[in-house]
Short mmCIF file of C-alpha atoms in Angstrom, two decimals:
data_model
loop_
_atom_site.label_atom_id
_atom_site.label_comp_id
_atom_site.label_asym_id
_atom_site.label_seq_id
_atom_site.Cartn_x
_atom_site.Cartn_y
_atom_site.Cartn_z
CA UNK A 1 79.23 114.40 135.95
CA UNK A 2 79.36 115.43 132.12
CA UNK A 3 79.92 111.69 131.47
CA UNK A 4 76.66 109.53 130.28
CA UNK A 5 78.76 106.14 131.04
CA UNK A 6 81.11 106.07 133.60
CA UNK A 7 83.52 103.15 132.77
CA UNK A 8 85.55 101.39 135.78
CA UNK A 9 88.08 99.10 135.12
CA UNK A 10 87.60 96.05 137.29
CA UNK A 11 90.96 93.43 137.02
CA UNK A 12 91.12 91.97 133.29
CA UNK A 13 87.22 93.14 132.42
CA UNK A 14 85.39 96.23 131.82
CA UNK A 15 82.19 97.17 134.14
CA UNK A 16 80.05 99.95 132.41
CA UNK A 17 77.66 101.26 134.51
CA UNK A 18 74.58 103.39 133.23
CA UNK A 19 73.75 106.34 135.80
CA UNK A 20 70.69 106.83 135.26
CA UNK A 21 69.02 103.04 135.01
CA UNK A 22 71.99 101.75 137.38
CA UNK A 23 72.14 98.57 134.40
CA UNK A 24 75.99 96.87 134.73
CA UNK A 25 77.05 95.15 131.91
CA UNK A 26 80.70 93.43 131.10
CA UNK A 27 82.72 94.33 128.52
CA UNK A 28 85.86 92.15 127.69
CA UNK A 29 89.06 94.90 127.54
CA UNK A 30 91.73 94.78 125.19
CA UNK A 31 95.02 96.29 124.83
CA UNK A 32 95.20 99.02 122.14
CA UNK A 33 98.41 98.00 119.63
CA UNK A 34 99.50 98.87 116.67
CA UNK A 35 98.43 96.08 114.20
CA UNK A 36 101.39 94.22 112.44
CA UNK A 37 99.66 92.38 109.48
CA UNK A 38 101.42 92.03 105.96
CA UNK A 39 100.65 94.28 103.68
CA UNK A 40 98.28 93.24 100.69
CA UNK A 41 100.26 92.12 97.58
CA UNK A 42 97.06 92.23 94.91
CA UNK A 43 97.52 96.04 94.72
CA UNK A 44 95.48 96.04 91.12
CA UNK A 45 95.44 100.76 90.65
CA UNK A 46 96.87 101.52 87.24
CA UNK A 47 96.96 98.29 85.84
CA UNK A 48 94.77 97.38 82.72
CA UNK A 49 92.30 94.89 83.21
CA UNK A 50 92.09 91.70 80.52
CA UNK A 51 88.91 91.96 77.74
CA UNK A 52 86.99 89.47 76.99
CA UNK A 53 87.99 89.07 73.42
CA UNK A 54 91.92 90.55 74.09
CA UNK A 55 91.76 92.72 71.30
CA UNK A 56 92.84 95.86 72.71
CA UNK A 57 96.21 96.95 71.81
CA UNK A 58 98.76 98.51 74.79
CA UNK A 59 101.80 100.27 74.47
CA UNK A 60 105.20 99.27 76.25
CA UNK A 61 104.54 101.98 78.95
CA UNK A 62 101.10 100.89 79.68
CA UNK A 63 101.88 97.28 80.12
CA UNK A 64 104.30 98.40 82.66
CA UNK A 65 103.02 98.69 86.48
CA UNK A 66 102.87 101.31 88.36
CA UNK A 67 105.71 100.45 91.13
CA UNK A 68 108.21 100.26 87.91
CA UNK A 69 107.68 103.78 87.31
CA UNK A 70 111.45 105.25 87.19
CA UNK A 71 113.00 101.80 86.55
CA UNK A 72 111.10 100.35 83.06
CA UNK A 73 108.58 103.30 83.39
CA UNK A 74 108.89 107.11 82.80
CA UNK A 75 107.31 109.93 84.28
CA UNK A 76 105.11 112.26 81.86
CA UNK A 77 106.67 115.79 83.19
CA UNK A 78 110.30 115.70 83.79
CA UNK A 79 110.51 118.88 86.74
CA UNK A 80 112.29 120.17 89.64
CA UNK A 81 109.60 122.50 91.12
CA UNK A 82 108.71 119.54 93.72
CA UNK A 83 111.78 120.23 95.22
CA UNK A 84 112.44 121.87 99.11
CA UNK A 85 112.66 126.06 98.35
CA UNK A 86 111.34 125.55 94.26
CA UNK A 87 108.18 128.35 94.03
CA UNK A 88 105.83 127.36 91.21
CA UNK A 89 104.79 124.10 91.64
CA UNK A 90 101.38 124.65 90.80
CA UNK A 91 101.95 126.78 87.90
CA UNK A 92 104.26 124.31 86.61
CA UNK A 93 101.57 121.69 87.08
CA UNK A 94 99.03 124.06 85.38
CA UNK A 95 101.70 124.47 82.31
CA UNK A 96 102.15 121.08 81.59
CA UNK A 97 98.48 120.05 81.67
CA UNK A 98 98.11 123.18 78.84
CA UNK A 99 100.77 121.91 76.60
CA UNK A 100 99.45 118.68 76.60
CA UNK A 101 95.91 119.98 75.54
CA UNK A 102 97.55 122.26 72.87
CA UNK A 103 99.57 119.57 71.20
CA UNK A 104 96.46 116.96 71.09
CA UNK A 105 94.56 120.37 69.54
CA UNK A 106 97.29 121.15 67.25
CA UNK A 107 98.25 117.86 66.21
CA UNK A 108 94.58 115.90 65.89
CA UNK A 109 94.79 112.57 65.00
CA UNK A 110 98.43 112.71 64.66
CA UNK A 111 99.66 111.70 68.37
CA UNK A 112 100.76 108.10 68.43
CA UNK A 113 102.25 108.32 72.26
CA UNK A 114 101.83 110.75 75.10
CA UNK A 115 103.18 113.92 75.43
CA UNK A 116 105.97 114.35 77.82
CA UNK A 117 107.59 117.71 79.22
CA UNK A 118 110.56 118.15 80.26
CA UNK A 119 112.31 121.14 81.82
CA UNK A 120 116.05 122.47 81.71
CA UNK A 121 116.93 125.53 83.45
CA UNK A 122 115.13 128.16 81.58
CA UNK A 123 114.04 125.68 78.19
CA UNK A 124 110.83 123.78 77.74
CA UNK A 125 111.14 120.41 75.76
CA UNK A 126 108.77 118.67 74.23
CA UNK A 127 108.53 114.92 73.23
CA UNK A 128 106.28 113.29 71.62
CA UNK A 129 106.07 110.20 68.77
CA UNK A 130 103.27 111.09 65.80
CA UNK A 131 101.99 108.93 62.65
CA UNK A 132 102.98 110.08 59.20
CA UNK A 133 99.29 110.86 58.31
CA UNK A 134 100.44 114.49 57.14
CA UNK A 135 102.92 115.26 54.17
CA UNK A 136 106.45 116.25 55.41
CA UNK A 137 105.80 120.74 54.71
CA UNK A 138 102.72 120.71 57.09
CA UNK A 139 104.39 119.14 60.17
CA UNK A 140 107.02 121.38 59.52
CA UNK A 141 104.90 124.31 59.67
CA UNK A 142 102.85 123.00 62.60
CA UNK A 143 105.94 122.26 64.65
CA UNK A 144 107.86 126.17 64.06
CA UNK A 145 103.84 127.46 64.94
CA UNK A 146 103.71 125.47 68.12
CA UNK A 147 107.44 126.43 68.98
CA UNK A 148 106.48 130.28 68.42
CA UNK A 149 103.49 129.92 70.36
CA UNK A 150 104.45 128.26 73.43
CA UNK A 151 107.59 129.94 73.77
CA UNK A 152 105.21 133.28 73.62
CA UNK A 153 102.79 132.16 76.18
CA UNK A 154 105.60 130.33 78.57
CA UNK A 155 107.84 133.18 78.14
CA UNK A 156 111.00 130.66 77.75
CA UNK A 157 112.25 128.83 75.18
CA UNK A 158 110.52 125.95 73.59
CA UNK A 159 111.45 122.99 71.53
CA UNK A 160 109.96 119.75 69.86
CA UNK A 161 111.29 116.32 69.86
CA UNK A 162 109.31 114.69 67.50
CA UNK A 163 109.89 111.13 66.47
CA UNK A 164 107.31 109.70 63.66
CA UNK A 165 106.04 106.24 62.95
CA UNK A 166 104.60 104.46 59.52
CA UNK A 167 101.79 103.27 61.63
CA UNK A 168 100.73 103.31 65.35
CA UNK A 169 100.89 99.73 65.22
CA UNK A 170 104.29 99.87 65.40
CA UNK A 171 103.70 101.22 68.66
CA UNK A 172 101.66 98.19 70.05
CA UNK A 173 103.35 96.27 72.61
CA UNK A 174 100.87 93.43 73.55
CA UNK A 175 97.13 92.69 73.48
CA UNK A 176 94.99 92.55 76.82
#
């Protein structure tokens, strides 16, 4: 035979007997099941560990965890192209990670939140909360460039929902 062990089942044990040596040894048998234990409840991914001194500041969103994402939590790209028969999931994907990149480029220093993206039909929004470190004319100017640009690279439509903040402590939820 093809077999090195040949494995005979012998009432409740298991006899394995080596061909060539002709050694027997007894191997208890158990049933194959499917195992029913609990799930573990000290699931720990995506939550933020305490510091030592607990002077690191977190926002509302951060302090959230991860299973509350869609009830006290949102989701950083706002998308149907996960959907059954959507095309372009990946280039969606792709999109979103650029405009994220572009807006910390464009606006350095200035982002107080994340960047989210959300898409309507054909138009590309933009939200995003930013510290008044600039004067009032050069966000202006930065948020009509970005606009132009996007909507030139995207080929759709593009707007910005900018909200702005005295401080990005304001922002600060609790301390970990």
């Amino acid at each position: 035979m093809f077999m090195d062990f040949l494995v005979q089942l012998v009432g409740s044990r298991c006899i394995t007997t080596c061909p060539v040596r002709g050694i027997s040894t007894s191997l208890a048998c158990y049933k194959r099941s499917l195992g029913g234990s609990e799930p573990l409840r000290n699931v720990r991914a995506g939550v933020y560990k305490t510091t030592r001194r607990g002077d690191v500041w977190i926002t509302y969103e951060e302090a959230q965890p991860p299973p509350k994402i869609g009830v006290t939590k949102a989701w950083k790209s706002w998308n149907s192209s996960s959907l059954e028969g959507e095309g372009r999931a990946p280039e969606t994907v792709v999109d979103d990670n650029f405009i994220r990149e572009f807006m910390k480029g464009t606006f350095p220093g200035v982002l107080a939140s994340d960047v989210i993206v959300k898409r309507r039909h054909n138009i590309v929004l933009i939200s995003c909360i930013m510290s008044c470190v600039l004067r009032p004319m050069k966000y202006y100017f930065l948020v009509g460039y970005t606009e132009e640009l996007l909507s030139c690279l995207l080929k759709c439509p593009v707007k910005l929902e900018i909200q702005t903040v005295g401080s990005v402590y304001d922002l600060k939820f609790r301390t970990i």
